Coordinates of C-alpha atoms and ligand atoms in Angstrom, one line a residue:
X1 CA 112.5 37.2 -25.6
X2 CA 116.1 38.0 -25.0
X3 CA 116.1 36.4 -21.1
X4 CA 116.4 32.8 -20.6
X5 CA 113.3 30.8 -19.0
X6 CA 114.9 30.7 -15.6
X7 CA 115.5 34.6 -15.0
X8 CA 113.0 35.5 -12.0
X9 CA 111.4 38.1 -14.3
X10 CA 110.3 35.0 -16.9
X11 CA 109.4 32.3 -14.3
X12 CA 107.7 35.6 -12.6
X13 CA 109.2 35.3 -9.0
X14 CA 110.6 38.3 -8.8
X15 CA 107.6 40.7 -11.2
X16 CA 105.6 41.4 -8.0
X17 CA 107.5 42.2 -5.9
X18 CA 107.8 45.7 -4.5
X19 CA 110.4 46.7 -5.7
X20 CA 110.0 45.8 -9.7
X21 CA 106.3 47.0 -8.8
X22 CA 107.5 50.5 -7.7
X23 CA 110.2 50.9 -10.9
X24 CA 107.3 50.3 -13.2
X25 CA 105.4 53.4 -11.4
X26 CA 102.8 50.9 -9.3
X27 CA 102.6 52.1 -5.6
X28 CA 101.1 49.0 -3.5
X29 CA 100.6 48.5 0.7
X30 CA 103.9 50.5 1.3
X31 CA 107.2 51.6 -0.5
X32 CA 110.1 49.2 -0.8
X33 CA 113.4 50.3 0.9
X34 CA 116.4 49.2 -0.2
X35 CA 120.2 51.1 0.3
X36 CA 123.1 52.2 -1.9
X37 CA 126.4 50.3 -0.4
X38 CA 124.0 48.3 2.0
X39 CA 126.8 45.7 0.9
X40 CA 130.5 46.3 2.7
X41 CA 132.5 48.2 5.8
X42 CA 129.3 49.1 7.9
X43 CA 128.8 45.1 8.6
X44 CA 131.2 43.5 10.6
X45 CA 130.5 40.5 8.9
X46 CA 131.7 41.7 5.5
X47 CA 135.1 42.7 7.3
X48 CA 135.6 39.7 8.4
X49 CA 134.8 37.8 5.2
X50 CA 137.2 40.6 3.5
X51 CA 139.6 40.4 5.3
X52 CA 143.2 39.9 3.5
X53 CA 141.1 39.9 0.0
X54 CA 142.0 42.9 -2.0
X55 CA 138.3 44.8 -2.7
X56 CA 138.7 43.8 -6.8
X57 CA 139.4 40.6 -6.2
X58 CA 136.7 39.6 -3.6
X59 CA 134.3 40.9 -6.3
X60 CA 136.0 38.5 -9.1
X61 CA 135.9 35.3 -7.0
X62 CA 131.5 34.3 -7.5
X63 CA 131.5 32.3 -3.8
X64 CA 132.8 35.5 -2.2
X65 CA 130.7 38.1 -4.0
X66 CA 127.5 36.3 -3.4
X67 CA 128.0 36.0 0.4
X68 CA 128.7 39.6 0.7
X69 CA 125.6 40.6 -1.9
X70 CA 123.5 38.6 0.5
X71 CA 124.4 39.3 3.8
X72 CA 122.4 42.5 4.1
X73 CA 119.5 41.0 3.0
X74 CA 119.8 38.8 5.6
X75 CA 120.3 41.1 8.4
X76 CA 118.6 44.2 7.0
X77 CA 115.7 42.3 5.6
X78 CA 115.9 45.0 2.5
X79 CA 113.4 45.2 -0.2
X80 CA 116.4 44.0 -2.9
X81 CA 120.0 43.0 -3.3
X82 CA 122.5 44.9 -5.0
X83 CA 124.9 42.9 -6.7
X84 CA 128.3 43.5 -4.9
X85 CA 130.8 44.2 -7.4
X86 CA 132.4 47.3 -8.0
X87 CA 131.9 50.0 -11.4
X88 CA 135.6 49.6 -12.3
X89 CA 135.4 46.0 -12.3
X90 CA 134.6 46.2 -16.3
X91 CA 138.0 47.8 -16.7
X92 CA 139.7 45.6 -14.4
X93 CA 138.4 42.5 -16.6
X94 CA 139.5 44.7 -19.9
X95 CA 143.0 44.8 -18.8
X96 CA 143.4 48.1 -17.6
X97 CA 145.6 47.8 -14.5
X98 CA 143.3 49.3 -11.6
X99 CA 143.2 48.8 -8.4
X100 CA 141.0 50.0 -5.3
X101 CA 143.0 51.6 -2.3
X102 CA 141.2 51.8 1.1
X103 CA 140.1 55.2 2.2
X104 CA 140.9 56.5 -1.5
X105 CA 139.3 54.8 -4.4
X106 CA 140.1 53.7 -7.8
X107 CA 143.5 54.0 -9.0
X108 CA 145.6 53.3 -11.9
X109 CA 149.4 53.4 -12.7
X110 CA 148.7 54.0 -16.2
X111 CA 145.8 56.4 -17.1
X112 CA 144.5 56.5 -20.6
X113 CA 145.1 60.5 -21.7
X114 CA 146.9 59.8 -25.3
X115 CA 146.0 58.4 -28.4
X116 CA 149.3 56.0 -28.0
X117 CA 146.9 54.7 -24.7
X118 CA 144.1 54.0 -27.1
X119 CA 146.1 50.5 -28.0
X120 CA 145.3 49.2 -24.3
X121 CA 141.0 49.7 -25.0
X122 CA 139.9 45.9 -25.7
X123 CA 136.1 44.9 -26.4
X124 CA 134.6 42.8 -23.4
X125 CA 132.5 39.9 -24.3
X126 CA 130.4 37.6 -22.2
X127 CA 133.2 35.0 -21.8
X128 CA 135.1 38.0 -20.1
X129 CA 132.6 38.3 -17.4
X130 CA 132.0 34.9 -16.5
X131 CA 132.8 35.6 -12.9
X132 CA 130.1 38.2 -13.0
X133 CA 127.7 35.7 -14.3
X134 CA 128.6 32.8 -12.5
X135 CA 127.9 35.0 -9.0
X136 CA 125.2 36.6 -10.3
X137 CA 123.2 33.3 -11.3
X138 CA 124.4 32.0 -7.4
X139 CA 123.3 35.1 -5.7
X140 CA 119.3 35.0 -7.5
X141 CA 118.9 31.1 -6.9
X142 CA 119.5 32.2 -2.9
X143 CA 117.2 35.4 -2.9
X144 CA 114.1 34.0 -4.5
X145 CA 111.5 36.4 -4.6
X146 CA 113.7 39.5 -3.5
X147 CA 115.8 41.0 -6.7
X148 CA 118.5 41.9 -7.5
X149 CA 119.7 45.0 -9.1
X150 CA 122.6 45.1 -11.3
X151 CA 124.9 48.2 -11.6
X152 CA 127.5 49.9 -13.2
X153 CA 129.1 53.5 -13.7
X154 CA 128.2 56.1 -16.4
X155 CA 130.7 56.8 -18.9
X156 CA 131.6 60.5 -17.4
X157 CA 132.5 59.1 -14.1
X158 CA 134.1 55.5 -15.5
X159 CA 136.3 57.9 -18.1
X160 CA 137.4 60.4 -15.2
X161 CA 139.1 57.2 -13.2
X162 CA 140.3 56.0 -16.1
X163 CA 142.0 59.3 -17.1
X164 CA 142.6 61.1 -14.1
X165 CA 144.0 57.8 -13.1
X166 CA 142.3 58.3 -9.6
X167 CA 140.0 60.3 -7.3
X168 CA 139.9 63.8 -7.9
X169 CA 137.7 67.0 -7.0
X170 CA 138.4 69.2 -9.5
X171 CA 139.3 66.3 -12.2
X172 CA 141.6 69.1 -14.4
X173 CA 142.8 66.3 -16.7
X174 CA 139.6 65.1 -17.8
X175 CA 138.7 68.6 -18.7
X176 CA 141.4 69.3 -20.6
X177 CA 140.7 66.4 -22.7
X178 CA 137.4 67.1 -22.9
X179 CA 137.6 70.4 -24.2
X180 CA 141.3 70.1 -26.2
X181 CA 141.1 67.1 -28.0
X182 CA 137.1 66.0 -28.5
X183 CA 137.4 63.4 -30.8
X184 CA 140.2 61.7 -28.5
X185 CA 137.4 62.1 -25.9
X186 CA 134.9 60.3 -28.1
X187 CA 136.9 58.1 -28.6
X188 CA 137.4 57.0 -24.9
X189 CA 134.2 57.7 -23.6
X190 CA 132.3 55.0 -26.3
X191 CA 134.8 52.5 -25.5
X192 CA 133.8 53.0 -21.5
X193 CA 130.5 53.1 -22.6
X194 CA 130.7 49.5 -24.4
X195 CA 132.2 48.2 -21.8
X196 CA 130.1 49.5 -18.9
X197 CA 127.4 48.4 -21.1
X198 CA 128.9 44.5 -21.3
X199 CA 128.9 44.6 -17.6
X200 CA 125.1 45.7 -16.5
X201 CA 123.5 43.1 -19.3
X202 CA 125.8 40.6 -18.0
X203 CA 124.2 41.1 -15.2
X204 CA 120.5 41.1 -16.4
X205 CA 121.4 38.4 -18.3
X206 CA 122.7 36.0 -15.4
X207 CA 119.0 37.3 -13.6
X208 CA 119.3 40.9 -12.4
X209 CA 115.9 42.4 -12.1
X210 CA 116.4 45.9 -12.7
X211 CA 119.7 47.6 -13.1
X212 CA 120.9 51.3 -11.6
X213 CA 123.5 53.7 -13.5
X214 CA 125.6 55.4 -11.2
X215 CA 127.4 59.0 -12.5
X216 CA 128.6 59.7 -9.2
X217 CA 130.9 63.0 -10.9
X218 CA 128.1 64.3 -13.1
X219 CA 126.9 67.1 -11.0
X220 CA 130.2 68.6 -11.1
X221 CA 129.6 69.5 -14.8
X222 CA 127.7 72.3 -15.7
X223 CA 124.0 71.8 -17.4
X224 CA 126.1 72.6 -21.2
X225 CA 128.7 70.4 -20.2
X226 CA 126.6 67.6 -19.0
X227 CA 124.4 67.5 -22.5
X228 CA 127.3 67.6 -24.6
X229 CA 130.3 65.6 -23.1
X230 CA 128.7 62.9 -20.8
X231 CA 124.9 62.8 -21.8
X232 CA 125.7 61.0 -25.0
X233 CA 127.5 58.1 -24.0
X234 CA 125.2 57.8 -21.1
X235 CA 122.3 57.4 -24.0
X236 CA 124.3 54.6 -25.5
X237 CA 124.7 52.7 -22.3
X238 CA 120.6 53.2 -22.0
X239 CA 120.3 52.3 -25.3
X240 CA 122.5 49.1 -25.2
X241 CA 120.3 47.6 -22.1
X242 CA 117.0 48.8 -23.8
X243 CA 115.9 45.3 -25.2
X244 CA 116.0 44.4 -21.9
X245 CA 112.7 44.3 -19.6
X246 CA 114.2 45.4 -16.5
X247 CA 113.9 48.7 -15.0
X248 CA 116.7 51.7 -15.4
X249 CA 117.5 53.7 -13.0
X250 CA 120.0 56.5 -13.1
X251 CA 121.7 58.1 -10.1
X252 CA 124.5 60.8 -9.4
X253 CA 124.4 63.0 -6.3
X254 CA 124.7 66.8 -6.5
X255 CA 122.4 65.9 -9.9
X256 CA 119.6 68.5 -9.2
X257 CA 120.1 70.9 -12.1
X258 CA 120.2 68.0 -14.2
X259 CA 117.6 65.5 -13.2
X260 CA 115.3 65.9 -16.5
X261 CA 118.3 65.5 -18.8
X262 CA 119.6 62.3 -16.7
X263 CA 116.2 61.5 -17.2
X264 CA 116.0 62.1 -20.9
X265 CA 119.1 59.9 -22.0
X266 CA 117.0 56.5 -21.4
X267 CA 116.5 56.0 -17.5
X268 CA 112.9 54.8 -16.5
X269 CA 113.5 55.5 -12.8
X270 CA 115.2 58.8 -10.8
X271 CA 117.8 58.3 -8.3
X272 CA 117.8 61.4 -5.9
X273 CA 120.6 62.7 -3.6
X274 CA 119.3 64.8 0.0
X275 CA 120.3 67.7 -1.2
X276 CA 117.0 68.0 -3.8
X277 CA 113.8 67.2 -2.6
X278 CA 111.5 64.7 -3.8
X279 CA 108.6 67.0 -4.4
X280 CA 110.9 69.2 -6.3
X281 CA 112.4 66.5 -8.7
X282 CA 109.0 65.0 -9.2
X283 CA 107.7 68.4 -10.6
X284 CA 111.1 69.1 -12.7
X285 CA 110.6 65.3 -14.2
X286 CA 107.1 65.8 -14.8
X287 CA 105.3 63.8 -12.4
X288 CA 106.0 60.8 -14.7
X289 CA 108.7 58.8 -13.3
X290 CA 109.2 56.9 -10.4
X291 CA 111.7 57.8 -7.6
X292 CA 114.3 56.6 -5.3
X293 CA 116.2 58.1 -2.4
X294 CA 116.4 60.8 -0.6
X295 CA 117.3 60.2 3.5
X296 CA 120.7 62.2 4.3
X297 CA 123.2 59.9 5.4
X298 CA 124.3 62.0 7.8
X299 CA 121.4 61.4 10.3
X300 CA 122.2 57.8 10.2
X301 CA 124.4 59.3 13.0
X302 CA 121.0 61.6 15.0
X303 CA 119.1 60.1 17.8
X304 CA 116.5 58.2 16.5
X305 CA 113.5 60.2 17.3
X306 CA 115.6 63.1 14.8
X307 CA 115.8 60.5 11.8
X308 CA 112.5 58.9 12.1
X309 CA 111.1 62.5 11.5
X310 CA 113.3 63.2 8.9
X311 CA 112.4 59.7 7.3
X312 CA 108.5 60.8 7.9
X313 CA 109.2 64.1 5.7
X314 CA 110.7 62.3 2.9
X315 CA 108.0 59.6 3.0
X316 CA 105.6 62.7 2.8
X317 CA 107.5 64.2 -0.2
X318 CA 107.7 61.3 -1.9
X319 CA 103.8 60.9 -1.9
X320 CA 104.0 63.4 -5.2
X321 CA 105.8 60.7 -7.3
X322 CA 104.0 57.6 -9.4
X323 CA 105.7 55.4 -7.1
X324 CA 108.7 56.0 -4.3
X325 CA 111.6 53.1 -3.3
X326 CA 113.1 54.7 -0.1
X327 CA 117.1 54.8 -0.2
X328 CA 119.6 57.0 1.3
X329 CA 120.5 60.2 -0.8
X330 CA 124.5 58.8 -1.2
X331 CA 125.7 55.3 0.1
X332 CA 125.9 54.1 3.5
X333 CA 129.2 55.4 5.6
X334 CA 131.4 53.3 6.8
X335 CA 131.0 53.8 10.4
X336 CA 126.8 53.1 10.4
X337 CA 125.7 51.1 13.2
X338 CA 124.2 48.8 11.6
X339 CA 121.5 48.3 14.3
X340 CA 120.3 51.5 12.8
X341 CA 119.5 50.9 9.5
X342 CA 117.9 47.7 10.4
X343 CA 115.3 49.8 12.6
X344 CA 114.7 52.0 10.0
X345 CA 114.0 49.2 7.2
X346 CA 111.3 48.2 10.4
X347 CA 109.8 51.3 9.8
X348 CA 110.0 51.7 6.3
X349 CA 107.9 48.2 6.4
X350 CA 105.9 49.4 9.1
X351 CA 106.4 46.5 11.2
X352 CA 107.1 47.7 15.1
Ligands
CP3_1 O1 126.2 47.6 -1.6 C1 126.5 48.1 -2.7 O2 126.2 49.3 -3.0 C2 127.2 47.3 -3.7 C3 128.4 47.5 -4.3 C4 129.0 48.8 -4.7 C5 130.4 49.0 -4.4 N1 130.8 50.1 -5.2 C6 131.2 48.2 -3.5 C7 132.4 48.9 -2.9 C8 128.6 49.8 -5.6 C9 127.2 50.0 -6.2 C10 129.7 50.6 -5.9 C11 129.6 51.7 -6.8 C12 130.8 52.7 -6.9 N2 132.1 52.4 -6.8 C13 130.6 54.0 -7.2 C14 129.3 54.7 -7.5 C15 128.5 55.0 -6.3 C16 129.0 56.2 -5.5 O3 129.3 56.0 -4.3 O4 128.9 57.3 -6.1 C17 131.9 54.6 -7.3 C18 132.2 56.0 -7.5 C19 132.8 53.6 -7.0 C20 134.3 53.6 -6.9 C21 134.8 53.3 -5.6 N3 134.9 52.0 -5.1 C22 135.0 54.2 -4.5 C23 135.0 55.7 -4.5 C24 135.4 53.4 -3.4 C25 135.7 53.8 -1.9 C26 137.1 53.7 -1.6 C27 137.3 54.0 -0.1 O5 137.9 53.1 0.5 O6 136.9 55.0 0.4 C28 135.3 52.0 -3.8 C29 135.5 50.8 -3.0 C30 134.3 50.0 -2.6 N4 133.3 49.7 -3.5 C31 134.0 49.5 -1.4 C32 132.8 48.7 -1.5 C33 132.1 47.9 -0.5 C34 134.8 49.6 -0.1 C35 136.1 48.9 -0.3 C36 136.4 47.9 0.8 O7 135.5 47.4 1.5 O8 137.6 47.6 1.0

C-alpha cells in the first residue's frame, strides 16, 4: 500500500462518506454537494484573513491555508473540502517567478517560449512541497470524516500560463509553439506534467481523498488539437497518480465535444460545465462514469424560487449517471451571497 496508516482512506474515516461513495459510482440516501472555489472572495471571512497576504503566499504558509480550506465547511456544511492552494503553486515552488494579480490571474515576467528558457524547468520533489504537506496533514486531522480533495491544473492550461506568461483568450503564443516547434512543446508540457503531478500526490499523500484535474483552457482546442497536443500529458499526470486509491476527476468548462476523450486519458469521475447537460454527457461517456456539476453560476444571482427549479432539473438529469456529486458548472463568483449557497447545500441535503 503506498498510503500511510493514518490517511482517512486506510484508518477508513473518510471511505463512506458520500462523497468517496459517489466517485466510486455508489448513489446512497442523497448526492453529496460540494463547490469549485467554495474557498475565497465570496466569504467575508476569507477577506479578512487575506487581507495584506499576497494570494501565493497565503497558500505557501500551512496555518493560513488550512483556515481558509476549512472555513467553508464550516459555514457551508459541504459534502468535502477542497484543499485551498492554487494550480500554479507547483511552478511557484519550482522557481518560476509567478505571481497572481487580483482581477487578472497568473502572471509571469519571464515566460518559458525558448529552448534557452528550458534551463529554468527544475524537478520538484517531496521536500519541495513540504508546505503543501504540512497543511494538508493539518487540514484532514480538523475535517474528520469529510474529505478532502486535492487538485491541480492539466498540463494544457499549466503550459499556456507558463508561456503566454498570463491570461489570455485567444492564447496565440502557445499556438505557435504548439504547431512550430513540437518537440520544444513536448518538451515543456512533460516537465508541467511532472510537476503538476508532484503536486496532486503530495497531496494524496499528506491525506487527500480524491483528487480533481482542472484544464480550465481545454475547450478552446479543437477535438484534433485536444487528442494530440494536450491529451497526452494529461495521460501522464493520470498515469503518475494511478497507484493511488483515490478517485480522479477531470474538469474543464466549455469541455462538451471532448468529454469521452477527457475521460479516456485516465479520469474515473466527469466534471461537467452548465453549458452540457448531464443527461447528455452521461450518454456520450457511456453511462459508466460518475458525475459532477452542472448548476450555472449565474443563477446564484436569480430569486430563489428560479434556482431551486433550476437545481431540481439538474438533480433530475443527473438521475441517468452511476452516481451524481452536485457542484456548480464553473467556480463560485466573487460577489455570491453566501447566504445563498448555504441554502442550497440545505437543499441539496434535503434538510429544511
Ligand atoms: O475553493 C477552491 O476551489 C480552492 C482553491 C482554488 C483556487 N484556484 C484558489 C484561488 C482552486 C481549485 C483554483 C484553481 C485554479 N486557479 C484554476 C482552475 C479552475 C478554474 O477556475 O478554471 C485556474 C485557471 C487558476 C488560476 C487562477 N488563480 C485564476 C484565473 C485566478 C483568478 C484571478 C482573479 O483575481 O480574477 C486565481 C486566483 C485565485 N485562486 C483566487 C483563489 C481563491 C482569488 C485570489 C484572491 O483571493 O486574491
Amino acid at each position: 500500500m503506498v498510503l500511510s496508516k493514518s490517511h482517512p482512506l486506510v484508518t477508513g474515516v473518510t471511505s463512506e462518506s458520500l462523497l468517496v461513495q459517489a466517485y466510486r459510482g455508489i448513489r446512497r440516501e442523497r448526492n453529496p454537494i460540494w463547490f469549485m472555489r467554495q474557498a475565497g472572495r465570496s466569504l467575508p471571512e476569507y477577506r479578512a484573513l487575506r487581507e495584506g497576504v499576497a494570494m501565493l503566499d497565503a497558500c505557501l504558509r500551512p496555518e493560513m491555508a488550512t483556515e481558509i480550506t476549512l472555513q467553508p465547511v464550516i459555514r457551508h456544511g459541504v459534502d468535502a473540502a477542497i484543499f485551498f492552494s492554487d494550480i500554479v503553486i507547483p511552478l511557484r515552488l519550482a522557481g518560476i517567478d509567478v505571481d497572481i494579480v487580483a482581477g487578472v490571474g497568473p502572471v509571469m515576467d519571464s515566460p518559458v517560449r525558448t529552448r534557452n528558457d528550458l534551463d529554468r524547468l527544475r524537478e520538484l520533489d517531496l521536500a519541495d512541497l513540504s508546505p503543501i504537506s504540512q497543511a494538508v496533514g493539518l487540514v484532514v486531522a480538523e475535517l474528520g470524516a469529510t474529505p478532502l480533495i486535492g487538485f491541480g491544473g492539466a498540463p494544457f492550461t499549466l503550459a499556456s500560463y507558463l508561456i503566454e506568461g498570463g491570461p489570455s483568450r485567444e492564447l496565440p503564443v502557445t499556438r505557435a509553439l504548439m504547431y512550430d516547434d513540437p518537440l520544444l512543446w513536448e518538451t515543456i508540457l512533460t516537465w508541467v506534467a511532472g510537476v503538476t503531478s508532484q503536486f496532486l500526490r503530495a497531496q494524496v499523500l499528506a491525506g487527500a481523498s480524491a483528487i480533481q484535474l482542472f484544464d480550465s483552457w481545454a475547450g478552446r482546442l479543437t477535438i484534433d488539437e485536444y487528442r494530440k497536443f494536450a491529451a497526452p500529458y494529461s495521460r501522464l499526470v493520470m498515469d503518475a497518480v494511478s497507484d493511488l486509491p483515490v478517485a480522479r476527476v477531470h474538469f474543464g468548462t466549455m469541455t462538451r465535444d471532448l468529454l469521452q476523450d477527457m475521460y479516456k486519458v485516465g479520469a474515473t469521475v466527469i466534471g461537467v460545465d452548465q453549458f452540457t447537460p448531464l443527461d447528455f454527457a452521461n450518454e456520450v461517456l457511456g453511462g459508466q462514469v460518475p458525475l459532477q456539476g452542472n448548476i450555472d453560476p449565474k443563477l446564484l444571482t436569480a430569486p430563489w424560487e428560479q434556482l431551486r427549479s433550476h437545481v431540481d432539473e439538474v438533480l433530475a438529469l443527473g438521475l441517468a449517471a452511476p452516481a451524481h456529486v452536485v457542484n456548480l458548472g464553473h467556480g463560485v463568483p466573487p460577489d455570491t451571497d453566501p447566504e445563498v449557497l448555504t441554502r442550497l447545500v440545505a437543499y441539496v441535503r434535503g434538510d429544511s
